[in-house]
Coordinates of N, CA and C in Angstrom, one line a residue:
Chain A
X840 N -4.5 21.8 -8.6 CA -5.6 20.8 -8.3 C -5.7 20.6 -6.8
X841 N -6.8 20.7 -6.1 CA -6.9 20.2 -4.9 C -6.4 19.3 -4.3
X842 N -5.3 18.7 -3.4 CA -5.6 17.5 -2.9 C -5.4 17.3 -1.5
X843 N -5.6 16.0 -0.7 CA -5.6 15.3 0.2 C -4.0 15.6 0.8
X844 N -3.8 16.1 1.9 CA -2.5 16.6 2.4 C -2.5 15.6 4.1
X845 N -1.4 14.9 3.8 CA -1.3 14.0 5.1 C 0.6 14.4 5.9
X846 N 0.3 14.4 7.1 CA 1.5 14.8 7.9 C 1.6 13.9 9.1
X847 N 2.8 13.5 9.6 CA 3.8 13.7 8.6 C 3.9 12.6 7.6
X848 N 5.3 12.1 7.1 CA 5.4 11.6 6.2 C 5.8 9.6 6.2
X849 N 6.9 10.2 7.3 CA 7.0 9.1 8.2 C 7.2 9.5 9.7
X850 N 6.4 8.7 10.4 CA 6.4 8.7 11.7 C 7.1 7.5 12.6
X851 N 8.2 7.8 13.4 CA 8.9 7.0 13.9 C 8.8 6.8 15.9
X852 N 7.8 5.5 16.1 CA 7.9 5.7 17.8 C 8.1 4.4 18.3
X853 N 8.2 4.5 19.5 CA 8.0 3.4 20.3 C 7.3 3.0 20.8
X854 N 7.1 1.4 20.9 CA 5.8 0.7 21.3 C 5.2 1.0 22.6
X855 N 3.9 1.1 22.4 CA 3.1 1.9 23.8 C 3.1 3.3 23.7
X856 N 3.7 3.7 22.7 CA 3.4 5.2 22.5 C 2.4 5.7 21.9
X857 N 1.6 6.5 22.1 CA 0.5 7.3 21.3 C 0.9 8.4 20.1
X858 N 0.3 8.3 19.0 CA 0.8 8.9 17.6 C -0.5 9.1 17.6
X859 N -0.5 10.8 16.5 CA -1.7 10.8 16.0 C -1.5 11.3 14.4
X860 N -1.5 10.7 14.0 CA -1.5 11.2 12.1 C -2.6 12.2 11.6
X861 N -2.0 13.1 11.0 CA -3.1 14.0 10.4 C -3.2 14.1 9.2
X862 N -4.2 14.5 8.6 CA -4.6 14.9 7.2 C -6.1 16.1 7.0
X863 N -5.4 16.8 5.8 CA -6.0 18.1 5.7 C -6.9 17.3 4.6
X864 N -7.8 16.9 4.8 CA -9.0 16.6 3.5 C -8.9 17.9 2.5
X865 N -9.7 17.5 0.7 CA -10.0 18.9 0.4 C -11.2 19.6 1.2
X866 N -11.0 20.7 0.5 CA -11.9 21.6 1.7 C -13.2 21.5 0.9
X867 N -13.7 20.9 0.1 CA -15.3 20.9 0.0 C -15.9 19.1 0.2
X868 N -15.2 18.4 0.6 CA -15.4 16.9 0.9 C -16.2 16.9 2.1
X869 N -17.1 15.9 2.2 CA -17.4 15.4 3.4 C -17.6 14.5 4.3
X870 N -17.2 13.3 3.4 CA -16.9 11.8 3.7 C -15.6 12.1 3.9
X871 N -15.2 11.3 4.9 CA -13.2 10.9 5.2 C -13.0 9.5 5.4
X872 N -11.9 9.4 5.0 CA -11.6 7.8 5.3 C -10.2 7.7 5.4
X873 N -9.8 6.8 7.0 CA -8.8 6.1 7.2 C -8.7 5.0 6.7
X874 N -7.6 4.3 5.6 CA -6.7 3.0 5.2 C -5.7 3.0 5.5
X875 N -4.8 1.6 5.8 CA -4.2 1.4 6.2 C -3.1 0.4 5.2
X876 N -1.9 0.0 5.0 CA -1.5 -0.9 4.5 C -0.3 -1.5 4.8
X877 N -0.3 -2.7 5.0 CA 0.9 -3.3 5.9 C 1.8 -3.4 4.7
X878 N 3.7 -3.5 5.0 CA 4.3 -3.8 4.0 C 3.7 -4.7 3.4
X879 N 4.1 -5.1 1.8 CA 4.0 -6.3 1.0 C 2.1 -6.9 0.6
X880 N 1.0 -5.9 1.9 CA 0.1 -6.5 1.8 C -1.1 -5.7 1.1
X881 N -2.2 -6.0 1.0 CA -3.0 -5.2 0.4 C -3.6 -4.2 1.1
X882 N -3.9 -3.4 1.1 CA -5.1 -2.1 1.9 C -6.3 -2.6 2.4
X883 N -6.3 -1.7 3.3 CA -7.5 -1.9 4.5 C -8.1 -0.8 4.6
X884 N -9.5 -1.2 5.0 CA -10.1 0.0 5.2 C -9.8 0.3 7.1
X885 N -10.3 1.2 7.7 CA -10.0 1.3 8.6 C -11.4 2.1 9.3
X886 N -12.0 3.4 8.9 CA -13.3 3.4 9.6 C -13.2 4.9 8.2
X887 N -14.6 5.3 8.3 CA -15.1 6.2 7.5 C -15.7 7.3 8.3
X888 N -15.8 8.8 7.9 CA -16.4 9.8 9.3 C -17.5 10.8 8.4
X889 N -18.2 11.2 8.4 CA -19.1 12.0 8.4 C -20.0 12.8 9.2
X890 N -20.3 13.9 9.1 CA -20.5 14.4 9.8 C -20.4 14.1 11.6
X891 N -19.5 14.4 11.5 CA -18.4 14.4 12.8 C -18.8 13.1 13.5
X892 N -19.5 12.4 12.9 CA -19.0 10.9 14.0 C -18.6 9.5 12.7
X893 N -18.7 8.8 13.6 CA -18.5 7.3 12.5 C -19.1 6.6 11.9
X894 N -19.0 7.0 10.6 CA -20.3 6.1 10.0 C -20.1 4.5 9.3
X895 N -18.8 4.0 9.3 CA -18.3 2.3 9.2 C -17.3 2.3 9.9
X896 N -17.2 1.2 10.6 CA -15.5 0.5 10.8 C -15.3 -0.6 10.8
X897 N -13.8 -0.9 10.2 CA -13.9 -2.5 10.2 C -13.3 -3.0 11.6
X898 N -13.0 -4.0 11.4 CA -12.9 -5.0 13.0 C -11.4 -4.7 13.3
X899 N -10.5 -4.3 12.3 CA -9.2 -3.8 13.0 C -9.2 -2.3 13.7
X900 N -10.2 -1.4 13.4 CA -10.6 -0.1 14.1 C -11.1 -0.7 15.8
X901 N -10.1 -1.2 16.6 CA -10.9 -1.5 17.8 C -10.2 -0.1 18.7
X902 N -10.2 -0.4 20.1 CA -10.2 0.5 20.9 C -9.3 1.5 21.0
X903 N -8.0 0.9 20.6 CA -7.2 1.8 20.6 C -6.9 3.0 19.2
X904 N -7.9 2.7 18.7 CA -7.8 3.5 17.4 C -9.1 4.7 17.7
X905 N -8.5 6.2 17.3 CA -10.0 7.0 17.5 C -9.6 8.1 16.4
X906 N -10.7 8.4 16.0 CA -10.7 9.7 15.0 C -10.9 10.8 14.9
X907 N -10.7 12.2 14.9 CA -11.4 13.1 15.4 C -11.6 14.1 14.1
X908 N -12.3 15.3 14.1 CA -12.0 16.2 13.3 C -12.1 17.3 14.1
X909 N -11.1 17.6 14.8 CA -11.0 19.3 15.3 C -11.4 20.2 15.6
X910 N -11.1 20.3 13.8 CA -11.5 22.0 13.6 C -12.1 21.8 12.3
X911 N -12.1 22.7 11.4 CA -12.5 22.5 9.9 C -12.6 22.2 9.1
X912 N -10.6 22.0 9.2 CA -9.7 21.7 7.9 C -9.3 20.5 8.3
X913 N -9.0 20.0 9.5 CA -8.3 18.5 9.6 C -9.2 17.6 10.4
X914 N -8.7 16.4 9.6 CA -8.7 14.9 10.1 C -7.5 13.8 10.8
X915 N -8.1 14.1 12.2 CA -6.7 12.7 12.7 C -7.5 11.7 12.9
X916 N -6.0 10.5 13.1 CA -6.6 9.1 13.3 C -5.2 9.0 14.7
X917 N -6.2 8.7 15.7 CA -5.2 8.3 17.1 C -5.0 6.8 17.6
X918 N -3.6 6.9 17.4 CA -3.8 5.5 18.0 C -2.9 5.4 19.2
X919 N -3.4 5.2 20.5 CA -3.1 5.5 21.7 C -2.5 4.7 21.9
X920 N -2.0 3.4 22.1 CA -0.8 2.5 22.8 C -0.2 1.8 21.7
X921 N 0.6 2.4 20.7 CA 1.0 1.6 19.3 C 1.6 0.3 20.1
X922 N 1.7 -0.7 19.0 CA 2.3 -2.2 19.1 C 2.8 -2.4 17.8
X923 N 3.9 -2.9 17.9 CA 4.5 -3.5 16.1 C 3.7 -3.3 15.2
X924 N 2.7 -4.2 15.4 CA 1.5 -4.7 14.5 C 1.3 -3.7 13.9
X925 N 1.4 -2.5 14.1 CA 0.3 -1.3 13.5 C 1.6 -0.5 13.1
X926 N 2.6 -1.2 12.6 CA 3.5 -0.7 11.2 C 2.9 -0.4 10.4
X927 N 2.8 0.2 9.8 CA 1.9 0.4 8.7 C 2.2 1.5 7.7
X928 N 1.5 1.7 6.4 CA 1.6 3.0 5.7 C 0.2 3.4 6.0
X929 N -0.4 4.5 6.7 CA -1.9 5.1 6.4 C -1.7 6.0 5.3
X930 N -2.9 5.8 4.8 CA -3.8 6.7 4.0 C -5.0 7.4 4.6
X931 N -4.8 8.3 4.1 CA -6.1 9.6 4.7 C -6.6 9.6 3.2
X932 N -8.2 9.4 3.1 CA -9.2 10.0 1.7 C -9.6 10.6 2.0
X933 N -10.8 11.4 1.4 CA -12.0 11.9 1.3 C -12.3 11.7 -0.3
X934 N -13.8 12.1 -0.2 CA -15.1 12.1 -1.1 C -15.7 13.5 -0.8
X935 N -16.5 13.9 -2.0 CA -17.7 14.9 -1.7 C -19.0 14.3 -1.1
X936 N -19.2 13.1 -1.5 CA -20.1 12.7 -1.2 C -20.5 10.9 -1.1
X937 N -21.7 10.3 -1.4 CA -21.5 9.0 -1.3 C -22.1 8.5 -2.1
X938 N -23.0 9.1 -3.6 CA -23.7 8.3 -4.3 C -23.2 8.2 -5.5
X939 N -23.4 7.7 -6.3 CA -22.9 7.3 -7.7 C -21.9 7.9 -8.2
X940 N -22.1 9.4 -8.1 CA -20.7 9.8 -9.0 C -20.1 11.1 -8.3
X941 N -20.5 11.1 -6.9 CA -19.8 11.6 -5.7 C -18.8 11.1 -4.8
X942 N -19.0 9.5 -5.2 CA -17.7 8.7 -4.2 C -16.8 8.7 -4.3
X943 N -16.0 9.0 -5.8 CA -14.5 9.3 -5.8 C -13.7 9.6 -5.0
X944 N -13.0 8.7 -4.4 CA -12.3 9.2 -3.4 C -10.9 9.6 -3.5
X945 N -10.3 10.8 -3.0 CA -9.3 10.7 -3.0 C -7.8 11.0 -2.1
X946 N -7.0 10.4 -2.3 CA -5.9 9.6 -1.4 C -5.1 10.6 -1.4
X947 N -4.6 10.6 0.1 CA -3.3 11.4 0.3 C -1.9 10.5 0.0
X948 N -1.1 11.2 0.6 CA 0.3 10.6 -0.4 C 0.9 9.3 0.7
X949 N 0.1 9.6 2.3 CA 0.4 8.7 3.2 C 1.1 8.9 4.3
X950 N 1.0 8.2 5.4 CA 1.9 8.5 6.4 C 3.0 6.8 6.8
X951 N 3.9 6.9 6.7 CA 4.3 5.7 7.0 C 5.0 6.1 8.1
X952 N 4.3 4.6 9.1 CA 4.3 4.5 10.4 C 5.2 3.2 11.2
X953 N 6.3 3.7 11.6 CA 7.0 2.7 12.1 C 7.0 2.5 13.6
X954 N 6.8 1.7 14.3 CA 6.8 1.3 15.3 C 8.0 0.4 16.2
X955 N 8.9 1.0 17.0 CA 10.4 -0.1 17.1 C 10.1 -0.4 18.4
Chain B
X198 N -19.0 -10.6 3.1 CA -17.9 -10.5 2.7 C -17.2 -10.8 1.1
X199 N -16.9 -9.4 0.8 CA -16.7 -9.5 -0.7 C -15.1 -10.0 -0.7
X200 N -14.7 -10.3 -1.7 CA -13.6 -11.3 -2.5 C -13.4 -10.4 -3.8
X201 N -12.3 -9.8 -3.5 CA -11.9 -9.3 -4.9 C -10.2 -10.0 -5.0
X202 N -10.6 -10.7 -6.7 CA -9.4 -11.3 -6.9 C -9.1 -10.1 -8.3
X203 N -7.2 -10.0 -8.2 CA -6.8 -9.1 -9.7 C -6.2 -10.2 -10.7
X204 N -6.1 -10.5 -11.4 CA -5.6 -10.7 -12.2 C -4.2 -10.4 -13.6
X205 N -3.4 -10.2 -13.8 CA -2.3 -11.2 -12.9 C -2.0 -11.1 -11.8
X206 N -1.0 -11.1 -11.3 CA -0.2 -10.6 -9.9 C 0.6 -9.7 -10.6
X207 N 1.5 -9.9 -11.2 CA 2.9 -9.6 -12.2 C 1.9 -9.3 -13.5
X208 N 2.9 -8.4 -14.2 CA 3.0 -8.2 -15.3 C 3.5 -7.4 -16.2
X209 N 4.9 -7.9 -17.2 CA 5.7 -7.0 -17.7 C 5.5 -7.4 -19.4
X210 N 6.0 -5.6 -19.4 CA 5.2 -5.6 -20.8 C 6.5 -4.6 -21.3
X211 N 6.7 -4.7 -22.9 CA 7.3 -3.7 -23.4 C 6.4 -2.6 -24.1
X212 N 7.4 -1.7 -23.9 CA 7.1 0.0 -24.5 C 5.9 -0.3 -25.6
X213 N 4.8 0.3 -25.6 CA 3.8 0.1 -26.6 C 2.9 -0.8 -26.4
X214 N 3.2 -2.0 -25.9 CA 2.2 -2.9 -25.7 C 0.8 -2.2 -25.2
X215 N -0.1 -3.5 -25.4 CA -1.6 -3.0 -24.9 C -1.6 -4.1 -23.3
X216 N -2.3 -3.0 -22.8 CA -2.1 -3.9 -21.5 C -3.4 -4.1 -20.9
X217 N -3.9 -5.6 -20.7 CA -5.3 -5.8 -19.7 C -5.2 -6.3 -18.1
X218 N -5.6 -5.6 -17.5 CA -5.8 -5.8 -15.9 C -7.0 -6.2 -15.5
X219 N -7.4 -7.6 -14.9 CA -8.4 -8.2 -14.5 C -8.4 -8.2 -12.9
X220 N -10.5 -7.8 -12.5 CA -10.6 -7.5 -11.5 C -12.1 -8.6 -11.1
X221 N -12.1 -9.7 -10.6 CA -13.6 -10.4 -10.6 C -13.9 -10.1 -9.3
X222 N -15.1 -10.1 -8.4 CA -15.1 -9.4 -6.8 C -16.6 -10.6 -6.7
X223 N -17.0 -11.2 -5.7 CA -17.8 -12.3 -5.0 C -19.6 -11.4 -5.2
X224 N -19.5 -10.8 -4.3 CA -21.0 -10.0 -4.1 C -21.0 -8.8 -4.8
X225 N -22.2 -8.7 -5.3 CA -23.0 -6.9 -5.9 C -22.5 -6.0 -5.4
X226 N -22.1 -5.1 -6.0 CA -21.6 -4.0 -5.4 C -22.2 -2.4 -5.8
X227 N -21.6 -1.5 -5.6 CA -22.6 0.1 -5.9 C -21.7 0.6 -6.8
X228 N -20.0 0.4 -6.3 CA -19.0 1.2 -7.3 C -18.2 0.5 -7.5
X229 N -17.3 0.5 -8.3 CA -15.6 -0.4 -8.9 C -14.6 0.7 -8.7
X230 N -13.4 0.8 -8.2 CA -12.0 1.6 -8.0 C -11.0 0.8 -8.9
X231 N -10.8 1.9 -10.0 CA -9.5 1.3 -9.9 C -8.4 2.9 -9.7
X232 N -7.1 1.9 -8.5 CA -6.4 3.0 -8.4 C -5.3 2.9 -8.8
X233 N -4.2 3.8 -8.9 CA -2.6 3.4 -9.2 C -1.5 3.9 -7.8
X234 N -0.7 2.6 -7.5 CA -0.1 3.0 -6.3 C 1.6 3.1 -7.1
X235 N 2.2 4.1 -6.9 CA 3.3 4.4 -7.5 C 4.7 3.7 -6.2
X236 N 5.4 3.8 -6.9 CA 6.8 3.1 -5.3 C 6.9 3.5 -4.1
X237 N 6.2 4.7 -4.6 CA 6.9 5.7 -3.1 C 6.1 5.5 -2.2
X238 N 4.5 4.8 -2.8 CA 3.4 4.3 -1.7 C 2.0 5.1 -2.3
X239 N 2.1 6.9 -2.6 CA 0.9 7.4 -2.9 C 0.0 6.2 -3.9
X240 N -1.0 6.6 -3.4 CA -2.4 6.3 -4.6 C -3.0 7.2 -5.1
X241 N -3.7 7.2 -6.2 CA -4.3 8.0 -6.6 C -5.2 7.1 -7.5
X242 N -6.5 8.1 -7.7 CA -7.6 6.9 -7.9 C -7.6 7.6 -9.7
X243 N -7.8 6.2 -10.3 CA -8.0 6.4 -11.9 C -9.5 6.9 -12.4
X244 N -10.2 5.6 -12.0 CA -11.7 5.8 -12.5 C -12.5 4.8 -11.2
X245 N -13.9 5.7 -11.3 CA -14.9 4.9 -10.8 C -16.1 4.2 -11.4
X246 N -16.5 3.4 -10.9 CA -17.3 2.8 -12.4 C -18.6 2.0 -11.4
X247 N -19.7 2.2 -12.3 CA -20.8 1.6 -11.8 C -21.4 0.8 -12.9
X248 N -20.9 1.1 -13.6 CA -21.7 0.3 -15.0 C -20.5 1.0 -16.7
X249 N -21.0 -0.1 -17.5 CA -20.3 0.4 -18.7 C -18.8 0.9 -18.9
X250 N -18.6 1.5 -19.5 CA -16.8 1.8 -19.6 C -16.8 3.8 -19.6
X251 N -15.6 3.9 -19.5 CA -14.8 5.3 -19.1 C -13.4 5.1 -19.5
X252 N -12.9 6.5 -19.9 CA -11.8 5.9 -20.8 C -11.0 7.7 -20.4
X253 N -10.1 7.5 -19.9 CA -9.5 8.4 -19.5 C -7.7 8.5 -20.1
X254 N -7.9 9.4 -21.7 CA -6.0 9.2 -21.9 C -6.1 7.9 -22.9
X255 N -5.2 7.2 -22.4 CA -4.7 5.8 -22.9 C -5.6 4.5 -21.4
X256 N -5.8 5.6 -20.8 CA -6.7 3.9 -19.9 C -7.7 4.3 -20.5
X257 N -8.5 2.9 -20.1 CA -10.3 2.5 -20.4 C -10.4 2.0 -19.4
X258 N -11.4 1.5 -18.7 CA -12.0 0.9 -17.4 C -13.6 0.5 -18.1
X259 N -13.7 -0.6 -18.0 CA -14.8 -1.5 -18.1 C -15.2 -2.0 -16.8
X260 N -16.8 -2.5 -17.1 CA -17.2 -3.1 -15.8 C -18.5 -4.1 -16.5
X261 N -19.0 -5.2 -16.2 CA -19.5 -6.1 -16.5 C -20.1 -6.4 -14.9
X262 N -21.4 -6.0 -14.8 CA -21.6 -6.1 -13.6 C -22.8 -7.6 -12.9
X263 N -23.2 -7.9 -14.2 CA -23.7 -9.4 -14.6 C -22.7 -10.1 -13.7
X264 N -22.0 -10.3 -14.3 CA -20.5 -11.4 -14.3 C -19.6 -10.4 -13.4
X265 N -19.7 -9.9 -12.9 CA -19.0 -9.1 -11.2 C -17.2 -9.2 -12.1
X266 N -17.3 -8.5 -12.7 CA -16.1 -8.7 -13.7 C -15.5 -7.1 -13.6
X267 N -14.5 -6.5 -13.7 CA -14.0 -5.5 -14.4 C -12.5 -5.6 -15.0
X268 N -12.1 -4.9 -15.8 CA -11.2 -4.7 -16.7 C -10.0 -3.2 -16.8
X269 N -8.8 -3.4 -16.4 CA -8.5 -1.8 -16.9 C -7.3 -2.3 -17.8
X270 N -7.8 -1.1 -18.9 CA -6.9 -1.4 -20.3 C -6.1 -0.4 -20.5
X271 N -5.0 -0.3 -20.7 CA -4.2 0.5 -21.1 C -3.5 0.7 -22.4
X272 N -3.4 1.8 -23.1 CA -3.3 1.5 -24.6 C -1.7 1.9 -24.8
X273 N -0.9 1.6 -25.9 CA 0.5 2.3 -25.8 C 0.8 2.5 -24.9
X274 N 1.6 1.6 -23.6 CA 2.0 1.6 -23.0 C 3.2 2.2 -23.1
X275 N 3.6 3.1 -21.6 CA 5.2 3.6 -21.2 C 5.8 3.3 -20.1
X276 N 6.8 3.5 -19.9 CA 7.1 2.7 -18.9 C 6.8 3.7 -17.5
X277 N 6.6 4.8 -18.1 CA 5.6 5.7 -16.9 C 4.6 4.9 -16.5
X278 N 3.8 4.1 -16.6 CA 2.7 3.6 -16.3 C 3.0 2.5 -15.4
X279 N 4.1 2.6 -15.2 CA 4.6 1.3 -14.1 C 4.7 1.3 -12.7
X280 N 3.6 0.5 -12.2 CA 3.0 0.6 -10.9 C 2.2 -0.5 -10.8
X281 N 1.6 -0.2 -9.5 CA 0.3 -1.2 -8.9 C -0.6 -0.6 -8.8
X282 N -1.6 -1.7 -9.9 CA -2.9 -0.8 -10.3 C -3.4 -1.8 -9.0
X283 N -4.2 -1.3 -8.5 CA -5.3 -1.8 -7.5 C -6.9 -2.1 -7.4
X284 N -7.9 -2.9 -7.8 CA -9.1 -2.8 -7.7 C -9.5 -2.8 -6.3
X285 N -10.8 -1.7 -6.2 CA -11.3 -1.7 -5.1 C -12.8 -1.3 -4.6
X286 N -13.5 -2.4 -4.6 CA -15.5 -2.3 -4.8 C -15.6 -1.5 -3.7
X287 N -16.7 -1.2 -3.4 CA -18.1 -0.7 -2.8 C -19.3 -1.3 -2.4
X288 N -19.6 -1.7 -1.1 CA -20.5 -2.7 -1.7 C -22.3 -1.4 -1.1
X289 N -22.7 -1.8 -0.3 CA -23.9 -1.0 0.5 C -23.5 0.2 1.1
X290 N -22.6 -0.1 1.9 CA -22.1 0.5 3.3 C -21.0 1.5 2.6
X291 N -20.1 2.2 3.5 CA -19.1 2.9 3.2 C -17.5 2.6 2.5
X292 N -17.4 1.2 3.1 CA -15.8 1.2 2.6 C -15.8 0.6 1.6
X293 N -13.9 0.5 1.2 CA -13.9 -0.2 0.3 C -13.1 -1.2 0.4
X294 N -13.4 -2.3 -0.5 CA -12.7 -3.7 -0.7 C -11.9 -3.9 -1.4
X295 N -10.4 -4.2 -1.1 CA -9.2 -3.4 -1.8 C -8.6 -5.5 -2.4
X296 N -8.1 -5.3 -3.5 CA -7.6 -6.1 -4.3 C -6.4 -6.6 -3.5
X297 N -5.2 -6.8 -4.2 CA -4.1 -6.9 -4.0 C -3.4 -6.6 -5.0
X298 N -3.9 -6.2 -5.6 CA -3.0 -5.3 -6.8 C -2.5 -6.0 -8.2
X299 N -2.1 -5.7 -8.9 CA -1.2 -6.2 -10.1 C 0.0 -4.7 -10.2
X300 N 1.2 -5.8 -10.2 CA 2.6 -5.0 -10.3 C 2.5 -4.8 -11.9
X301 N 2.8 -3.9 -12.5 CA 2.7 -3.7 -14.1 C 4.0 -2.7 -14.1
X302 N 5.2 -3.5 -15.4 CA 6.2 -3.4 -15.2 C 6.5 -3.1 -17.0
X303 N 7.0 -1.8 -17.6 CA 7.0 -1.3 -18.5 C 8.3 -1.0 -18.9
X304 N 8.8 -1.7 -19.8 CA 10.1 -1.9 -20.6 C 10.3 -0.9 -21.1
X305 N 11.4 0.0 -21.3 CA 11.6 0.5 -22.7 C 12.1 -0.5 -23.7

């Protein structure tokens, strides 16, 4: 069965450092979506991409956060000057689509992101 | 700004029991999520629902869209099934509005 492939697994850096997490969407999706989830707390959305630009983000997607798609097959999420704060577990989705019974989205296994 | 509350937070059940997971959310929405997050962190999404019920296995997923209500039931429970189910709406726009989960804790 298809799925959502996110690398690495855990990522370990230091504050002020730039990370970029990746994820291989399936290959016939074309909505993407970065979440995010702090220990202990509930999931966040983080921004949504379609056709190669941004089509939502919420208010914790500010400047230091950027998303790109490359090439084809992958989706990163950059975050250029990490701070504690952005400990986190990400999730990489995708969707085929966006209407009633194309939104299914589905989750990669995660990147958990530590920040010391 | 939607408000999705789960219902319980906790919940431990022995082998077999029937199990109900409550999801109520503030404003109209387009779609209902429910997903299951296992320990290690993955999610993986159960059902999507816009109306009426879906019944996948031993789950069902209901939605009551009147009363901004949804439901996921699980029948003959195992203790495989133990995780955090998560609701999570849709409302106009693209993302989604993630619950806080219910811990569901399965006895043998």
């Amino acid at each position: 069965e298809p799925e959502v492939t996110q690398t690495p697994s855990h990522q370990v850096t230091q504050m002020g450092q730039e990370v970029i997490l990746r994820c291989v969407p399936i290959s016939n999706h074309l909505y993407f979506y970065w979440y995010r989830q702090i220990l202990g707390q509930k999931v966040e959305f983080l921004v949504s991409f379609y056709n190669n630009e941004i089509s939502e983000k919420s208010e914790i997607f500010d400047d230091q956060f950027s998303v790109e798609r490359p090439d084809g097959s992958n989706f990163t999420l950059k975050i250029r000057s990490t701070k504690l704060e952005d400990s986190a577990m990400y999730f990489c989705a995708s969707s085929v689509g966006q209407g009633a019974t194309k939104n299914i989205q589905y989750f990669g296994a995660g990147t958990r992101l530590s920040v010391l | 700004k939607n408000e999705v509350e789960q219902s319980p937070q906790n919940l431990t059940a022995q082998e077999g029991e029937f199990i109900t997971i409550n999801c109520s959310y503030s404003v109209g929405i387009s779609a209902l999520h429910w997903l299951q997050q296992h320990p290690g962190g993955g999610i993986v999404s159960l059902f999507m629902l816009s109306s009426g019920k879906k019944k996948h296995g031993r789950l069902i997923a209901t939605i009551n869209i009147q009363e901004k209500h949804s439901s996921l039931h699980i029948t003959a429970s195992h203790p495989r099934d133990s995780a955090v189910y998560i609701c999570a709406v849709r409302g106009s726009n693209y993302k989604l509005t993630f619950g806080k989960g219910t811990l569901l804790t399965v006895n043998p």
